[in-house]
Amino acid sequence: MWVEPFITHSPMAMTAEAIIFAINSAIKLGRNAQRAYARNLTSRSITLPLPSFSGTANAFTAQRFFDDEDGQTGGSRYIEKMEKLADIHHRFKNGTGDAFPTDEELARYVEYYTLLYALLENERSTEFENGWNENRINADELVALLSIRQYTHDGVQHTTPLQMVAGTLVEIGIDYFNQVPGALNEQSATGRSLKHFLKGFDHLTFSDNAALRAQSATIIPNLFIAAAETLSTLSQDLTQDPKIQDFIQQAGQGIARDLFDRLQHIQDRDHQQEAVNWGKLLLRASISNAGRYVFSAPQTFLIRTKG
């Protein structure tokens, strides 16, 4: 009997958070490490220069590590960042029959353990602290990388457009936000606004539109760039307002839906690109004009409620 997989957070929330988290993690690295990080987003295997794991490992040692809540040695905090890992972890502990992880899933479970455990051990060493440099990846940065790779590998069946293009968006974000360090931090207004914007795409499912898979790789990265560029021109007071963030999310989702519909009926590639360019222009205008409207009626939008 099949039991529904356990997921710590809903996939709709997790994908957008994982993308922003991964971009921020990569930006902290030196340029050489960023290039390696980007290559590993979609490569079939992890090729980063990581420390070797010493000892033996199996699914039971992995379980103990991911159950451990110790802030220095435990891996429970990483479960919260990767819903696919959380699913395997829960089913290994509680699943029976068809709900128990497959051999392939258990191999990935142990692999994640050996990578993260070795990095944590390495980080606690004096040699690591004294030899720190900006080109070395740490455990949190590896988790960010793994959180995006989970949508590319493991035989995952994508259920949302955002999962399908997660790696592409991280690569774009690394290149774009390298020029403005800190702009995409999750505590910044731009970071929160873009995360909100991305969540809108995960409300579009592949069942909504037969051509969605092929179109997602073009539409979503283009709209992401347009949103990032336009948000950078707006004030922080404006972009941090929850009502404006909701508007940006709805505008992006609505324009994406319209583009998906339009591209179904356009066969010529040049005309398809014209439609996408139209969508980018419309999104830029919508966000910019929202800013002008708010400034003309600040009492409606920018007044904070108590509590």
PDB file of N, CA and C in Angstrom, residues 136-214:
ATOM      1  N   ARG A 136      36.635  28.142  -1.342  1.00  0.00           N
ATOM      2  CA  ARG A 136      36.323  26.864  -0.711  1.00  0.00           C
ATOM      3  C   ARG A 136      34.832  26.817  -0.383  1.00  0.00           C
ATOM      4  N   ILE A 137      34.180  25.746  -0.756  1.00  0.00           N
ATOM      5  CA  ILE A 137      32.753  25.592  -0.492  1.00  0.00           C
ATOM      6  C   ILE A 137      32.554  25.006   0.900  1.00  0.00           C
ATOM      7  N   ASN A 138      31.551  25.496   1.649  1.00  0.00           N
ATOM      8  CA  ASN A 138      31.284  24.954   2.976  1.00  0.00           C
ATOM      9  C   ASN A 138      29.982  24.159   2.953  1.00  0.00           C
ATOM     10  N   ALA A 139      29.571  23.659   4.109  1.00  0.00           N
ATOM     11  CA  ALA A 139      28.416  22.759   4.158  1.00  0.00           C
ATOM     12  C   ALA A 139      27.130  23.454   3.723  1.00  0.00           C
ATOM     13  N   ASP A 140      26.918  24.695   4.171  1.00  0.00           N
ATOM     14  CA  ASP A 140      25.694  25.408   3.799  1.00  0.00           C
ATOM     15  C   ASP A 140      25.633  25.652   2.291  1.00  0.00           C
ATOM     16  N   GLU A 141      26.765  25.958   1.700  1.00  0.00           N
ATOM     17  CA  GLU A 141      26.802  26.181   0.255  1.00  0.00           C
ATOM     18  C   GLU A 141      26.563  24.880  -0.510  1.00  0.00           C
ATOM     19  N   LEU A 142      27.081  23.777   0.024  1.00  0.00           N
ATOM     20  CA  LEU A 142      26.822  22.490  -0.608  1.00  0.00           C
ATOM     21  C   LEU A 142      25.336  22.138  -0.524  1.00  0.00           C
ATOM     22  N   VAL A 143      24.710  22.417   0.608  1.00  0.00           N
ATOM     23  CA  VAL A 143      23.275  22.162   0.756  1.00  0.00           C
ATOM     24  C   VAL A 143      22.483  22.972  -0.263  1.00  0.00           C
ATOM     25  N   ALA A 144      22.885  24.228  -0.472  1.00  0.00           N
ATOM     26  CA  ALA A 144      22.208  25.057  -1.465  1.00  0.00           C
ATOM     27  C   ALA A 144      22.312  24.425  -2.844  1.00  0.00           C
ATOM     28  N   LEU A 145      23.501  23.926  -3.164  1.00  0.00           N
ATOM     29  CA  LEU A 145      23.715  23.259  -4.454  1.00  0.00           C
ATOM     30  C   LEU A 145      22.854  22.001  -4.565  1.00  0.00           C
ATOM     31  N   LEU A 146      22.851  21.175  -3.511  1.00  0.00           N
ATOM     32  CA  LEU A 146      22.081  19.938  -3.524  1.00  0.00           C
ATOM     33  C   LEU A 146      20.581  20.208  -3.613  1.00  0.00           C
ATOM     34  N   SER A 147      20.140  21.313  -3.010  1.00  0.00           N
ATOM     35  CA  SER A 147      18.708  21.616  -3.028  1.00  0.00           C
ATOM     36  C   SER A 147      18.212  21.916  -4.432  1.00  0.00           C
ATOM     37  N   ILE A 148      19.097  22.415  -5.306  1.00  0.00           N
ATOM     38  CA  ILE A 148      18.723  22.652  -6.701  1.00  0.00           C
ATOM     39  C   ILE A 148      18.902  21.384  -7.527  1.00  0.00           C
ATOM     40  N   ARG A 149      19.968  20.638  -7.258  1.00  0.00           N
ATOM     41  CA  ARG A 149      20.205  19.395  -8.002  1.00  0.00           C
ATOM     42  C   ARG A 149      19.082  18.381  -7.812  1.00  0.00           C
ATOM     43  N   GLN A 150      18.359  18.468  -6.694  1.00  0.00           N
ATOM     44  CA  GLN A 150      17.291  17.498  -6.460  1.00  0.00           C
ATOM     45  C   GLN A 150      16.190  17.601  -7.514  1.00  0.00           C
ATOM     46  N   TYR A 151      16.092  18.751  -8.180  1.00  0.00           N
ATOM     47  CA  TYR A 151      15.084  18.900  -9.230  1.00  0.00           C
ATOM     48  C   TYR A 151      15.611  18.451 -10.591  1.00  0.00           C
ATOM     49  N   THR A 152      16.908  18.221 -10.677  1.00  0.00           N
ATOM     50  CA  THR A 152      17.528  17.844 -11.948  1.00  0.00           C
ATOM     51  C   THR A 152      17.812  16.350 -12.026  1.00  0.00           C
ATOM     52  N   HIS A 153      18.117  15.756 -10.879  1.00  0.00           N
ATOM     53  CA  HIS A 153      18.551  14.357 -10.860  1.00  0.00           C
ATOM     54  C   HIS A 153      17.596  13.490 -10.031  1.00  0.00           C
ATOM     55  N   ASP A 154      18.034  12.319  -9.685  1.00  0.00           N
ATOM     56  CA  ASP A 154      17.259  11.346  -8.908  1.00  0.00           C
ATOM     57  C   ASP A 154      16.036  10.845  -9.654  1.00  0.00           C
ATOM     58  N   GLY A 155      15.974  11.017 -10.969  1.00  0.00           N
ATOM     59  CA  GLY A 155      14.813  10.565 -11.722  1.00  0.00           C
ATOM     60  C   GLY A 155      13.548  11.299 -11.354  1.00  0.00           C
ATOM     61  N   VAL A 156      13.701  12.547 -10.905  1.00  0.00           N
ATOM     62  CA  VAL A 156      12.544  13.311 -10.440  1.00  0.00           C
ATOM     63  C   VAL A 156      11.625  13.669 -11.604  1.00  0.00           C
ATOM     64  N   GLN A 157      10.330  13.495 -11.390  1.00  0.00           N
ATOM     65  CA  GLN A 157       9.339  13.944 -12.352  1.00  0.00           C
ATOM     66  C   GLN A 157       8.929  15.351 -11.947  1.00  0.00           C
ATOM     67  N   HIS A 158       9.291  16.328 -12.760  1.00  0.00           N
ATOM     68  CA  HIS A 158       8.948  17.710 -12.425  1.00  0.00           C
ATOM     69  C   HIS A 158       7.440  17.880 -12.397  1.00  0.00           C
ATOM     70  N   THR A 159       6.961  18.570 -11.389  1.00  0.00           N
ATOM     71  CA  THR A 159       5.531  18.840 -11.300  1.00  0.00           C
ATOM     72  C   THR A 159       5.202  20.303 -11.509  1.00  0.00           C
ATOM     73  N   THR A 160       6.200  21.168 -11.450  1.00  0.00           N
ATOM     74  CA  THR A 160       5.950  22.589 -11.656  1.00  0.00           C
ATOM     75  C   THR A 160       6.997  23.164 -12.613  1.00  0.00           C
ATOM     76  N   PRO A 161       6.652  24.256 -13.309  1.00  0.00           N
ATOM     77  CA  PRO A 161       7.611  24.900 -14.209  1.00  0.00           C
ATOM     78  C   PRO A 161       8.862  25.384 -13.484  1.00  0.00           C
ATOM     79  N   LEU A 162       8.700  25.857 -12.242  1.00  0.00           N
ATOM     80  CA  LEU A 162       9.843  26.406 -11.521  1.00  0.00           C
ATOM     81  C   LEU A 162      10.882  25.339 -11.208  1.00  0.00           C
ATOM     82  N   GLN A 163      10.453  24.134 -10.874  1.00  0.00           N
ATOM     83  CA  GLN A 163      11.392  23.048 -10.627  1.00  0.00           C
ATOM     84  C   GLN A 163      12.199  22.742 -11.886  1.00  0.00           C
ATOM     85  N   MET A 164      11.549  22.817 -13.027  1.00  0.00           N
ATOM     86  CA  MET A 164      12.201  22.461 -14.279  1.00  0.00           C
ATOM     87  C   MET A 164      13.332  23.419 -14.634  1.00  0.00           C
ATOM     88  N   VAL A 165      13.206  24.692 -14.273  1.00  0.00           N
ATOM     89  CA  VAL A 165      14.212  25.694 -14.670  1.00  0.00           C
ATOM     90  C   VAL A 165      15.013  26.209 -13.485  1.00  0.00           C
ATOM     91  N   ALA A 166      14.944  25.516 -12.333  1.00  0.00           N
ATOM     92  CA  ALA A 166      15.624  25.998 -11.123  1.00  0.00           C
ATOM     93  C   ALA A 166      17.116  26.215 -11.353  1.00  0.00           C
ATOM     94  N   GLY A 167      17.793  25.245 -11.978  1.00  0.00           N
ATOM     95  CA  GLY A 167      19.235  25.371 -12.220  1.00  0.00           C
ATOM     96  C   GLY A 167      19.557  26.547 -13.118  1.00  0.00           C
ATOM     97  N   THR A 168      18.753  26.758 -14.151  1.00  0.00           N
ATOM     98  CA  THR A 168      18.970  27.888 -15.061  1.00  0.00           C
ATOM     99  C   THR A 168      18.829  29.215 -14.322  1.00  0.00           C
ATOM    100  N   LEU A 169      17.821  29.335 -13.468  1.00  0.00           N
ATOM    101  CA  LEU A 169      17.601  30.578 -12.728  1.00  0.00           C
ATOM    102  C   LEU A 169      18.753  30.866 -11.775  1.00  0.00           C
ATOM    103  N   VAL A 170      19.306  29.823 -11.165  1.00  0.00           N
ATOM    104  CA  VAL A 170      20.450  30.036 -10.269  1.00  0.00           C
ATOM    105  C   VAL A 170      21.649  30.555 -11.067  1.00  0.00           C
ATOM    106  N   GLU A 171      21.912  29.961 -12.230  1.00  0.00           N
ATOM    107  CA  GLU A 171      23.019  30.436 -13.065  1.00  0.00           C
ATOM    108  C   GLU A 171      22.821  31.890 -13.470  1.00  0.00           C
ATOM    109  N   ILE A 172      21.614  32.252 -13.876  1.00  0.00           N
ATOM    110  CA  ILE A 172      21.312  33.642 -14.239  1.00  0.00           C
ATOM    111  C   ILE A 172      21.504  34.554 -13.037  1.00  0.00           C
ATOM    112  N   GLY A 173      20.995  34.114 -11.880  1.00  0.00           N
ATOM    113  CA  GLY A 173      21.090  34.925 -10.671  1.00  0.00           C
ATOM    114  C   GLY A 173      22.517  35.160 -10.227  1.00  0.00           C
ATOM    115  N   ILE A 174      23.371  34.144 -10.363  1.00  0.00           N
ATOM    116  CA  ILE A 174      24.782  34.309  -9.998  1.00  0.00           C
ATOM    117  C   ILE A 174      25.413  35.402 -10.854  1.00  0.00           C
ATOM    118  N   ASP A 175      25.201  35.335 -12.150  1.00  0.00           N
ATOM    119  CA  ASP A 175      25.795  36.329 -13.056  1.00  0.00           C
ATOM    120  C   ASP A 175      25.237  37.726 -12.809  1.00  0.00           C
ATOM    121  N   TYR A 176      23.924  37.826 -12.636  1.00  0.00           N
ATOM    122  CA  TYR A 176      23.303  39.147 -12.503  1.00  0.00           C
ATOM    123  C   TYR A 176      23.611  39.784 -11.150  1.00  0.00           C
ATOM    124  N   PHE A 177      23.424  39.046 -10.065  1.00  0.00           N
ATOM    125  CA  PHE A 177      23.543  39.643  -8.738  1.00  0.00           C
ATOM    126  C   PHE A 177      24.977  39.709  -8.233  1.00  0.00           C
ATOM    127  N   ASN A 178      25.925  39.132  -8.980  1.00  0.00           N
ATOM    128  CA  ASN A 178      27.325  39.363  -8.669  1.00  0.00           C
ATOM    129  C   ASN A 178      27.674  40.842  -8.748  1.00  0.00           C
ATOM    130  N   GLN A 179      26.962  41.566  -9.585  1.00  0.00           N
ATOM    131  CA  GLN A 179      27.239  42.989  -9.788  1.00  0.00           C
ATOM    132  C   GLN A 179      26.702  43.845  -8.642  1.00  0.00           C
ATOM    133  N   VAL A 180      25.764  43.273  -7.873  1.00  0.00           N
ATOM    134  CA  VAL A 180      25.156  44.031  -6.771  1.00  0.00           C
ATOM    135  C   VAL A 180      25.136  43.169  -5.508  1.00  0.00           C
ATOM    136  N   PRO A 181      26.297  42.951  -4.880  1.00  0.00           N
ATOM    137  CA  PRO A 181      26.376  42.067  -3.712  1.00  0.00           C
ATOM    138  C   PRO A 181      25.383  42.467  -2.620  1.00  0.00           C
ATOM    139  N   GLY A 182      24.717  41.469  -2.064  1.00  0.00           N
ATOM    140  CA  GLY A 182      23.766  41.706  -0.980  1.00  0.00           C
ATOM    141  C   GLY A 182      22.356  42.039  -1.437  1.00  0.00           C
ATOM    142  N   ALA A 183      22.188  42.337  -2.728  1.00  0.00           N
ATOM    143  CA  ALA A 183      20.875  42.764  -3.211  1.00  0.00           C
ATOM    144  C   ALA A 183      19.836  41.665  -3.113  1.00  0.00           C
ATOM    145  N   LEU A 184      20.279  40.399  -3.208  1.00  0.00           N
ATOM    146  CA  LEU A 184      19.326  39.300  -3.206  1.00  0.00           C
ATOM    147  C   LEU A 184      19.275  38.589  -1.863  1.00  0.00           C
ATOM    148  N   ASN A 185      19.925  39.139  -0.866  1.00  0.00           N
ATOM    149  CA  ASN A 185      19.847  38.548   0.461  1.00  0.00           C
ATOM    150  C   ASN A 185      18.388  38.386   0.866  1.00  0.00           C
ATOM    151  N   GLU A 186      18.070  37.248   1.515  1.00  0.00           N
ATOM    152  CA  GLU A 186      16.675  36.979   1.860  1.00  0.00           C
ATOM    153  C   GLU A 186      16.096  38.019   2.801  1.00  0.00           C
ATOM    154  N   GLN A 187      16.951  38.774   3.482  1.00  0.00           N
ATOM    155  CA  GLN A 187      16.462  39.819   4.370  1.00  0.00           C
ATOM    156  C   GLN A 187      16.232  41.135   3.637  1.00  0.00           C
ATOM    157  N   SER A 188      16.690  41.216   2.390  1.00  0.00           N
ATOM    158  CA  SER A 188      16.512  42.455   1.632  1.00  0.00           C
ATOM    159  C   SER A 188      15.144  42.477   0.975  1.00  0.00           C
ATOM    160  N   ALA A 189      14.659  43.693   0.677  1.00  0.00           N
ATOM    161  CA  ALA A 189      13.356  43.828   0.036  1.00  0.00           C
ATOM    162  C   ALA A 189      13.360  43.181  -1.346  1.00  0.00           C
ATOM    163  N   THR A 190      14.470  43.342  -2.084  1.00  0.00           N
ATOM    164  CA  THR A 190      14.555  42.744  -3.419  1.00  0.00           C
ATOM    165  C   THR A 190      14.521  41.229  -3.331  1.00  0.00           C
ATOM    166  N   GLY A 191      15.261  40.656  -2.379  1.00  0.00           N
ATOM    167  CA  GLY A 191      15.279  39.209  -2.214  1.00  0.00           C
ATOM    168  C   GLY A 191      13.906  38.659  -1.881  1.00  0.00           C
ATOM    169  N   ARG A 192      13.198  39.315  -0.958  1.00  0.00           N
ATOM    170  CA  ARG A 192      11.861  38.850  -0.585  1.00  0.00           C
ATOM    171  C   ARG A 192      10.885  39.001  -1.752  1.00  0.00           C
ATOM    172  N   SER A 193      11.013  40.107  -2.490  1.00  0.00           N
ATOM    173  CA  SER A 193      10.112  40.342  -3.624  1.00  0.00           C
ATOM    174  C   SER A 193      10.322  39.306  -4.716  1.00  0.00           C
ATOM    175  N   LEU A 194      11.580  38.991  -5.026  1.00  0.00           N
ATOM    176  CA  LEU A 194      11.849  38.012  -6.078  1.00  0.00           C
ATOM    177  C   LEU A 194      11.433  36.604  -5.651  1.00  0.00           C
ATOM    178  N   LYS A 195      11.599  36.274  -4.379  1.00  0.00           N
ATOM    179  CA  LYS A 195      11.141  34.971  -3.909  1.00  0.00           C
ATOM    180  C   LYS A 195       9.628  34.872  -4.048  1.00  0.00           C
ATOM    181  N   HIS A 196       8.940  35.939  -3.707  1.00  0.00           N
ATOM    182  CA  HIS A 196       7.487  35.991  -3.854  1.00  0.00           C
ATOM    183  C   HIS A 196       7.107  35.846  -5.324  1.00  0.00           C
ATOM    184  N   PHE A 197       7.845  36.535  -6.171  1.00  0.00           N
ATOM    185  CA  PHE A 197       7.600  36.487  -7.618  1.00  0.00           C
ATOM    186  C   PHE A 197       7.738  35.056  -8.140  1.00  0.00           C
ATOM    187  N   LEU A 198       8.798  34.365  -7.729  1.00  0.00           N
ATOM    188  CA  LEU A 198       9.036  33.000  -8.201  1.00  0.00           C
ATOM    189  C   LEU A 198       7.966  32.030  -7.716  1.00  0.00           C
ATOM    190  N   LYS A 199       7.455  32.234  -6.518  1.00  0.00           N
ATOM    191  CA  LYS A 199       6.431  31.334  -5.993  1.00  0.00           C
ATOM    192  C   LYS A 199       5.204  31.288  -6.902  1.00  0.00           C
ATOM    193  N   GLY A 200       4.943  32.390  -7.600  1.00  0.00           N
ATOM    194  CA  GLY A 200       3.791  32.434  -8.485  1.00  0.00           C
ATOM    195  C   GLY A 200       3.855  31.395  -9.583  1.00  0.00           C
ATOM    196  N   PHE A 201       5.058  31.062 -10.043  1.00  0.00           N
ATOM    197  CA  PHE A 201       5.194  30.081 -11.126  1.00  0.00           C
ATOM    198  C   PHE A 201       4.913  28.667 -10.655  1.00  0.00           C
ATOM    199  N   ASP A 202       5.064  28.421  -9.357  1.00  0.00           N
ATOM    200  CA  ASP A 202       4.786  27.081  -8.865  1.00  0.00           C
ATOM    201  C   ASP A 202       3.298  26.843  -8.639  1.00  0.00           C
ATOM    202  N   HIS A 203       2.487  27.864  -8.899  1.00  0.00           N
ATOM    203  CA  HIS A 203       1.043  27.661  -8.888  1.00  0.00           C
ATOM    204  C   HIS A 203       0.558  27.261 -10.282  1.00  0.00           C
ATOM    205  N   LEU A 204       1.480  27.241 -11.244  1.00  0.00           N
ATOM    206  CA  LEU A 204       1.163  26.760 -12.583  1.00  0.00           C
ATOM    207  C   LEU A 204       1.641  25.324 -12.673  1.00  0.00           C
ATOM    208  N   THR A 205       0.755  24.395 -12.930  1.00  0.00           N
ATOM    209  CA  THR A 205       1.150  22.993 -13.020  1.00  0.00           C
ATOM    210  C   THR A 205       1.185  22.562 -14.477  1.00  0.00           C
ATOM    211  N   PHE A 206       1.945  21.521 -14.744  1.00  0.00           N
ATOM    212  CA  PHE A 206       2.082  21.049 -16.119  1.00  0.00           C
ATOM    213  C   PHE A 206       0.751  20.556 -16.691  1.00  0.00           C
ATOM    214  N   SER A 207      -0.160  20.175 -15.828  1.00  0.00           N
ATOM    215  CA  SER A 207      -1.450  19.704 -16.325  1.00  0.00           C
ATOM    216  C   SER A 207      -2.299  20.848 -16.855  1.00  0.00           C
ATOM    217  N   ASP A 208      -1.932  22.093 -16.508  1.00  0.00           N
ATOM    218  CA  ASP A 208      -2.700  23.243 -16.968  1.00  0.00           C
ATOM    219  C   ASP A 208      -2.545  23.471 -18.462  1.00  0.00           C
ATOM    220  N   ASN A 209      -1.414  23.039 -19.013  1.00  0.00           N
ATOM    221  CA  ASN A 209      -1.104  23.410 -20.384  1.00  0.00           C
ATOM    222  C   ASN A 209      -0.175  22.351 -20.984  1.00  0.00           C
ATOM    223  N   ALA A 210      -0.579  21.777 -22.084  1.00  0.00           N
ATOM    224  CA  ALA A 210       0.178  20.669 -22.670  1.00  0.00           C
ATOM    225  C   ALA A 210       1.565  21.087 -23.127  1.00  0.00           C
ATOM    226  N   ALA A 211       1.738  22.360 -23.514  1.00  0.00           N
ATOM    227  CA  ALA A 211       3.033  22.801 -24.044  1.00  0.00           C
ATOM    228  C   ALA A 211       3.912  23.427 -22.974  1.00  0.00           C
ATOM    229  N   LEU A 212       3.486  23.340 -21.724  1.00  0.00           N
ATOM    230  CA  LEU A 212       4.177  24.049 -20.660  1.00  0.00           C
ATOM    231  C   LEU A 212       5.642  23.648 -20.514  1.00  0.00           C
ATOM    232  N   ARG A 213       5.949  22.365 -20.628  1.00  0.00           N
ATOM    233  CA  ARG A 213       7.323  21.901 -20.435  1.00  0.00           C
ATOM    234  C   ARG A 213       8.287  22.589 -21.392  1.00  0.00           C
ATOM    235  N   ALA A 214       7.964  22.573 -22.669  1.00  0.00           N
ATOM    236  CA  ALA A 214       8.860  23.156 -23.667  1.00  0.00           C
ATOM    237  C   ALA A 214       8.953  24.668 -23.510  1.00  0.00           C
TER     238      ALA A 214
END
